XYZ file of C-alpha atoms in Angstrom:
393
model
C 127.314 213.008 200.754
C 128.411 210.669 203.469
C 130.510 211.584 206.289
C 132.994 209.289 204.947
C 133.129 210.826 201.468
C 133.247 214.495 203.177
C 136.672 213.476 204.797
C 137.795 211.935 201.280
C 137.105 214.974 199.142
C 138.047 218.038 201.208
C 141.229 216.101 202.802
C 144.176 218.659 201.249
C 147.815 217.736 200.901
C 149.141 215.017 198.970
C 152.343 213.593 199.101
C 155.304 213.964 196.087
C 155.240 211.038 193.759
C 158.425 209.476 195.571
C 156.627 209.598 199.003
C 153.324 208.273 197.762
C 155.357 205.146 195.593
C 157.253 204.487 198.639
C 154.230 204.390 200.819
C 152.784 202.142 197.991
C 155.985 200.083 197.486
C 154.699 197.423 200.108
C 151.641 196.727 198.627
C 153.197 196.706 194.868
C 156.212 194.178 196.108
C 153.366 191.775 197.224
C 151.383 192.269 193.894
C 154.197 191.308 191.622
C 155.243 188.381 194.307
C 151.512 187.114 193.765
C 151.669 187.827 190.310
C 155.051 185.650 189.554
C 153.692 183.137 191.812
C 150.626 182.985 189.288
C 152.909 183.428 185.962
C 155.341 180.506 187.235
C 152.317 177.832 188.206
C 151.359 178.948 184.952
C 154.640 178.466 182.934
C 154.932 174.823 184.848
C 151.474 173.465 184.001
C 151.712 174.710 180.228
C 155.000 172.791 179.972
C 153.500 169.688 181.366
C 150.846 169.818 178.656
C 153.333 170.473 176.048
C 151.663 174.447 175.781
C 153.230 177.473 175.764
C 152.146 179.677 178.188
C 153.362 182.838 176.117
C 150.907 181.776 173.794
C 148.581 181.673 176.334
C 149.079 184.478 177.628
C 149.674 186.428 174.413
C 148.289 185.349 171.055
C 144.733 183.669 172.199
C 141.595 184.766 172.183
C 140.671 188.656 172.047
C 143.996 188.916 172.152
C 144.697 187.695 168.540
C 142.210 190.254 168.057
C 143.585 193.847 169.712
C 147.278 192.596 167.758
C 145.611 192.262 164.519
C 144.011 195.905 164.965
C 147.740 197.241 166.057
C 149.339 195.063 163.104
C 146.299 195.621 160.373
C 143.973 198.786 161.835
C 140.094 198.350 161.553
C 137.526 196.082 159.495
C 138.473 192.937 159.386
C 135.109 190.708 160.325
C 134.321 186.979 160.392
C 131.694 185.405 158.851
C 130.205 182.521 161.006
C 128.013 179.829 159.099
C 124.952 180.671 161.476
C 125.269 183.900 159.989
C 126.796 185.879 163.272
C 129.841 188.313 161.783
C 132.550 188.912 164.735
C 134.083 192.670 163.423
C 136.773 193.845 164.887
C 135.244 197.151 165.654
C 133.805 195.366 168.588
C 137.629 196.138 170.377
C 138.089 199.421 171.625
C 141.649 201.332 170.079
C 143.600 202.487 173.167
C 145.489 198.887 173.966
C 145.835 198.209 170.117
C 147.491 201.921 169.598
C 150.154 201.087 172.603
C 150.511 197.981 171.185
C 151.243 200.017 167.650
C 153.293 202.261 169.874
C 155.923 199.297 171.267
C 156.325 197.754 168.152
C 157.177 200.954 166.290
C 160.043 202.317 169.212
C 160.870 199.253 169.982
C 162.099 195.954 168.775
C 158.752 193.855 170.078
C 156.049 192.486 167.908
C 152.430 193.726 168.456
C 151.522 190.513 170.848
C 155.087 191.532 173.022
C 154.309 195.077 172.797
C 150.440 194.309 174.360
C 152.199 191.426 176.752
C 154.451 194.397 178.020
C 151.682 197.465 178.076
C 149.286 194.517 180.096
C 151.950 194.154 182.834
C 152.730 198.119 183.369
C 149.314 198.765 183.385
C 148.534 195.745 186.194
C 151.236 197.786 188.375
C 149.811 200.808 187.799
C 146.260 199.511 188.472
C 147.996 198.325 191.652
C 148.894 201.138 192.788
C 145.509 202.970 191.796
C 143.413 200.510 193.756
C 145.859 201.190 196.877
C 145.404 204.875 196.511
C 141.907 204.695 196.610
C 141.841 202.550 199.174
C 144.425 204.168 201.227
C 143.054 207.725 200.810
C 139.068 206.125 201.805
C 140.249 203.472 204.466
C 144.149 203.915 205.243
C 147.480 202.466 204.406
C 146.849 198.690 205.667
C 143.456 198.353 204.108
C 145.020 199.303 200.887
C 147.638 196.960 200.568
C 145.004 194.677 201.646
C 142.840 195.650 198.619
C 145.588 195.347 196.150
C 146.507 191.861 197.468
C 143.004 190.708 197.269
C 142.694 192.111 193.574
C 146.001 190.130 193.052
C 144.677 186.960 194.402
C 141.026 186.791 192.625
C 140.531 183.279 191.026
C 140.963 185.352 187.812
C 143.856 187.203 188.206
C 145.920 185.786 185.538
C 144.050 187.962 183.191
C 145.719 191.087 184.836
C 149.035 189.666 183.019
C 147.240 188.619 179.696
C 147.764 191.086 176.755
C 143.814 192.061 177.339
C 142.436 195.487 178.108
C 141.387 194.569 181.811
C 144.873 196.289 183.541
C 144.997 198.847 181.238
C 141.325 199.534 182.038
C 141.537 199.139 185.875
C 144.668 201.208 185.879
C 142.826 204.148 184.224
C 139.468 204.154 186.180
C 141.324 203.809 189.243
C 143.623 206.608 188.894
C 140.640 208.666 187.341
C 138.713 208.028 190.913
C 141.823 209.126 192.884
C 141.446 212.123 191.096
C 138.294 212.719 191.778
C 138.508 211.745 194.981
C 141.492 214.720 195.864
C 139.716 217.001 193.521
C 141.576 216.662 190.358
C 138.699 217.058 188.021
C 140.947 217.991 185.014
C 142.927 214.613 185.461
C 139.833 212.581 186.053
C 138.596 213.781 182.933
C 141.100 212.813 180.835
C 141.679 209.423 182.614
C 138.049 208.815 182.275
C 138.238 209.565 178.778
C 141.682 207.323 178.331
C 138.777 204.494 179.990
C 136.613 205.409 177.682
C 139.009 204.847 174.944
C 139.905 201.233 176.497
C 136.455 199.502 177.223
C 133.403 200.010 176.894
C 132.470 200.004 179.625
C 134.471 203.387 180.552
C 131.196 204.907 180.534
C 130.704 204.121 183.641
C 134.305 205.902 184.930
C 132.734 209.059 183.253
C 129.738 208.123 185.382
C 131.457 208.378 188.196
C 133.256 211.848 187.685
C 129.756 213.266 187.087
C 128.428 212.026 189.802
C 131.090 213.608 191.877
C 131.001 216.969 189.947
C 127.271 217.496 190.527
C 127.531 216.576 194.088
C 130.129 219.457 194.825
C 127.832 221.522 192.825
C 124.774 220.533 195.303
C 127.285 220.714 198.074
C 128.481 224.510 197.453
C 124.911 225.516 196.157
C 123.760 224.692 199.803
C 126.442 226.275 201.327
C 128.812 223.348 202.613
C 131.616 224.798 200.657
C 133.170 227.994 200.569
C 133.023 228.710 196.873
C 129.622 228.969 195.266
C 130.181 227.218 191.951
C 131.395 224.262 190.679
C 134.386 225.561 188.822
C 135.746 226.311 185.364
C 138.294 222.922 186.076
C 135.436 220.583 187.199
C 133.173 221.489 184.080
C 136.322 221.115 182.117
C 136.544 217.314 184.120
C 132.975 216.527 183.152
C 133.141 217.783 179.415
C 135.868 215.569 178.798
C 135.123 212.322 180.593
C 132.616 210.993 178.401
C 134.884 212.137 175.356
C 136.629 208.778 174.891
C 133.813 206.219 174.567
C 131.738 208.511 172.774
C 133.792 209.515 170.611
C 134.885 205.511 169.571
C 131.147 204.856 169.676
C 130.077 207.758 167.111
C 133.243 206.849 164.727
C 132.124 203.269 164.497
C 128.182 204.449 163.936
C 129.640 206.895 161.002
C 132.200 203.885 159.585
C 128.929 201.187 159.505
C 127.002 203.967 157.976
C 124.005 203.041 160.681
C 124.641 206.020 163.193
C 125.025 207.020 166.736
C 123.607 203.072 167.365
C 126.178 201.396 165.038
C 128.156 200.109 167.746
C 125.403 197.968 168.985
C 124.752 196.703 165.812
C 128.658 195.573 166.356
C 127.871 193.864 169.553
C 124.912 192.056 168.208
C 127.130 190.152 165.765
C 128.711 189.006 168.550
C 125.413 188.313 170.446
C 126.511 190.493 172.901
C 123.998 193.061 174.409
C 122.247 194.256 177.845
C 118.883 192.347 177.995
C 118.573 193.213 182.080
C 120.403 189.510 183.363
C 117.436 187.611 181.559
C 119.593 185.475 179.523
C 122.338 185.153 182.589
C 119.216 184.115 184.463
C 118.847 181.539 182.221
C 121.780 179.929 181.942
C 121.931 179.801 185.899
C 119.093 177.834 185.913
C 119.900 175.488 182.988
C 122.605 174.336 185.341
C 119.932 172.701 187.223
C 119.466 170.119 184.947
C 121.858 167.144 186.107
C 123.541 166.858 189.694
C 127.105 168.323 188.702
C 125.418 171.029 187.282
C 123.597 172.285 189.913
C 126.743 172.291 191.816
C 127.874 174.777 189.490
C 124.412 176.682 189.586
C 124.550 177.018 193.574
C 128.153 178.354 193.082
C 127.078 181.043 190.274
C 123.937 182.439 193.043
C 126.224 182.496 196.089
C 128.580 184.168 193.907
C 125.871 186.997 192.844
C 124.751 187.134 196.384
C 128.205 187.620 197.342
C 128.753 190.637 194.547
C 125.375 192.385 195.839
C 126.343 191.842 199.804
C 129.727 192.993 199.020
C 128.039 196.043 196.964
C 125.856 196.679 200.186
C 128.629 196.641 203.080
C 130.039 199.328 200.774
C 126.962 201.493 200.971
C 126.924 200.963 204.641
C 130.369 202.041 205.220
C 129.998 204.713 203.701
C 132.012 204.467 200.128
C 131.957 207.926 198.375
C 129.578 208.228 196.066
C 131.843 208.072 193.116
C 133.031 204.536 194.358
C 129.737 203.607 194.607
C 128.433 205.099 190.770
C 131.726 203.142 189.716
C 131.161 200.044 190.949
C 127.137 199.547 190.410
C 127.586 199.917 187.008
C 130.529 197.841 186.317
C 128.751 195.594 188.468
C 125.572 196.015 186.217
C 126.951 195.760 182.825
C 128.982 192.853 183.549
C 126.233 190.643 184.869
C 123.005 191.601 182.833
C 125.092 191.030 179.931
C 123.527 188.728 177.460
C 126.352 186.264 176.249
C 129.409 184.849 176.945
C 128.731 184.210 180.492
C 131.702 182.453 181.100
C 133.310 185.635 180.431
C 131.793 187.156 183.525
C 134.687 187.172 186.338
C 137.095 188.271 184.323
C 134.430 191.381 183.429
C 134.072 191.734 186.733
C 137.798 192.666 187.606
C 137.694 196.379 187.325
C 134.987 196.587 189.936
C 137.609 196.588 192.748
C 136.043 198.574 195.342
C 133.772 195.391 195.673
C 137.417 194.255 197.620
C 137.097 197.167 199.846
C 135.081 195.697 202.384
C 136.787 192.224 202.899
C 140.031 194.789 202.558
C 139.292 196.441 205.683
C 138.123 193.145 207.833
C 141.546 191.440 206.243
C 143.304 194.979 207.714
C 141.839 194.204 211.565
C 143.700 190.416 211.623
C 147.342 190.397 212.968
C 149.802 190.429 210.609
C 150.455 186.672 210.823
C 146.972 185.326 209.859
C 146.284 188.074 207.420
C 149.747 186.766 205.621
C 149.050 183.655 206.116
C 145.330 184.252 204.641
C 146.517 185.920 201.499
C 149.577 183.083 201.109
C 146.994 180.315 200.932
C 144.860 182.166 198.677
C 147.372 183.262 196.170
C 148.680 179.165 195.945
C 144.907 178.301 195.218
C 144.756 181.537 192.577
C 147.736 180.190 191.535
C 147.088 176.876 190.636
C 143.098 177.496 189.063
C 144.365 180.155 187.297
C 146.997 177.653 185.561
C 144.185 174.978 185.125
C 141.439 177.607 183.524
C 143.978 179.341 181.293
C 145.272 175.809 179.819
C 141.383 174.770 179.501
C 138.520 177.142 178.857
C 140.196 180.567 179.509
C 138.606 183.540 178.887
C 136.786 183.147 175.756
């Protein structure tokens, strides 16, 4: 393990909830400023279409689709005329059950309920990615992190009633945990992940990763104890619970086993093929002059994602961060459809932010405000324009 990841793991003490949300509280008051910022450019360029950006925001897309599980529960399917069937078992339960919760204790339909759950969970994701960020790089660099998560070209999806903040909120708190040693708690977070997306594999990933580096560690002597632990082979026993678990149901409902789920996927020509098909489509943009415009944006934009990936190693992320982040990374791009889905898969990867986090964290206080100001009104205003045009599909 790094030097870097040595200080983040065996650094003891943390403080009391207060102390840590009031040492947060700076970075979460410039979140939801960025956020609002987003939600009213949003609310003014729906109006001038004659669109409601509720609906936007609420009832389109997958998110007709986790409200109909809440309202309905599982197998309802669509049968396309080329013969594709969209299932509903494609949508992982966790959001859909909170959604089931809010409507149930409260007076909210399903699509309020998941409108509600999505913007708790994009605070709490918030103040995960500051955590991890503060406990790696320090308190500046954190709220830098969060801001720049707030301000992604994307980031109106962290207030849609999708899984993405609900997600993000989970791993990051779940790598916080493992990061301070609190394999129990990154267990069951990871599992909570697992429960959310699919890709919460990779949270569970992460916690191993961890685990059977302190096991290394204290097997060569570098720690005082010379075994892992009862509580972190608890941590690593349950972290892959959650997706598992949703995978193996959904094999046993289809009646075609452990590999059901893919089957699931498929009718939604969604599946890993390695970035072939991704590879593709970037160069099929090469086929008129506006296009390739738009495929010279999609490479510098991977180049960017790998350099950004690579700083990371060279700073010295713990390896956790690093497990986390490669496969998000991974999964997201080498998917095999729906690539204009791709940024918005890309959100939980935060620690991608980490390094333009920390340069942002050396500028003065003016042009780092300044920096972030001009990029939330640009966020601001694209995120308007996408969500009242394409929009996550």
């Amino acid at each position: 393990m790094t030097d870097l990841a040595t200080r983040t793991v065996r650094r003891s003490g943390a403080p009391g909830l207060s102390g840590a949300l009031r040492r947060a509280a700076p970075a979460l008051l410039g979140y939801a400023a960025v956020r609002a910022l987003g939600l009213l450019a949003l609310a003014l360029w729906s109006a001038a279409r004659d669109k409601s950006a509720y609906t936007l925001l609420t009832a389109r897309w997958d998110s007709l689709w986790y409200t109909r599980v809440a309202e309905q529960g599982y197998g309802y399917e669509v049968r396309l005329p080329g013969g594709d069937v969209h299932s509903n078992l494609a949508f992982f339960p966790l959001l859909p059950w909170l959604e089931r919760l809010g409507a149930a204790v409260t007076p909210l339909s399903y699509a309020d309920a998941g409108f509600v759950v999505s913007l708790v969970a994009s605070l709490a994701a918030a103040w995960g990615i500051f955590a991890v960020a503060d406990h790696v790089y320090g308190s500046r660099a954190g709220g830098c992190a969060v801001l720049l998560w707030a301000v992604l070209p994307v980031g109106v999806v962290q207030s849609m009633a999708y899984s993405e903040s609900l997600f993000t909120a989970l791993a990051a708190w779940s790598l916080y945990a493992v990061l301070t040693g609190r394999w129990v708690t990154a267990g069951t977070l990871a599992a909570l992940a697992g429960l959310t997306r699919p890709v919460g594999l990779a949270v569970a990933a992460a916690v191993w990763a961890a685990a059977i580096m302190a096991w290394v560690r204290r097997r060569n002597g570098s720690e005082d104890d010379g075994s892992p632990g009862a509580r972190c082979v608890l941590g690593m026993l349950l972290a892959p619970l959650g997706a598992a678990g949703y995978v193996l149901w959904v094999g046993h409902r289809t009646g075609k086993g452990p590999l059901g789920y893919l089957d699931v996927q498929a009718g939604w020509r969604n599946g890993f093929d390695g970035g072939v098909a991704f590879a593709r489509f970037v160069a099929g943009r090469f086929t008129s002059l506006p296009g390739a415009v738009a495929g010279v944006a999609l490479i510098v934009g991977v180049a960017l994602l790998v350099w950004l990936y690579l700083v990371g190693v060279r700073q010295r992320q713990p390896l956790p961060l690093l497990v986390y982040t490669g496969l998000v990374t991974v999964l997201a791009l080498c998917a095999s459809s729906y690539f204009g889905s791709k940024p918005r898969l890309l959100l939980p990867a935060f620690p991608l932010l980490f390094p333009l986090a920390v340069g942002l964290a050396r500028l003065r206080t003016v042009r780092s405000t300044l920096v972030v100001c001009g990029v939330a009104a640009a966020s601001a205003v694209y995120g308007a324009f996408w969500l009242n045009g394409s929009g996550p599909p």
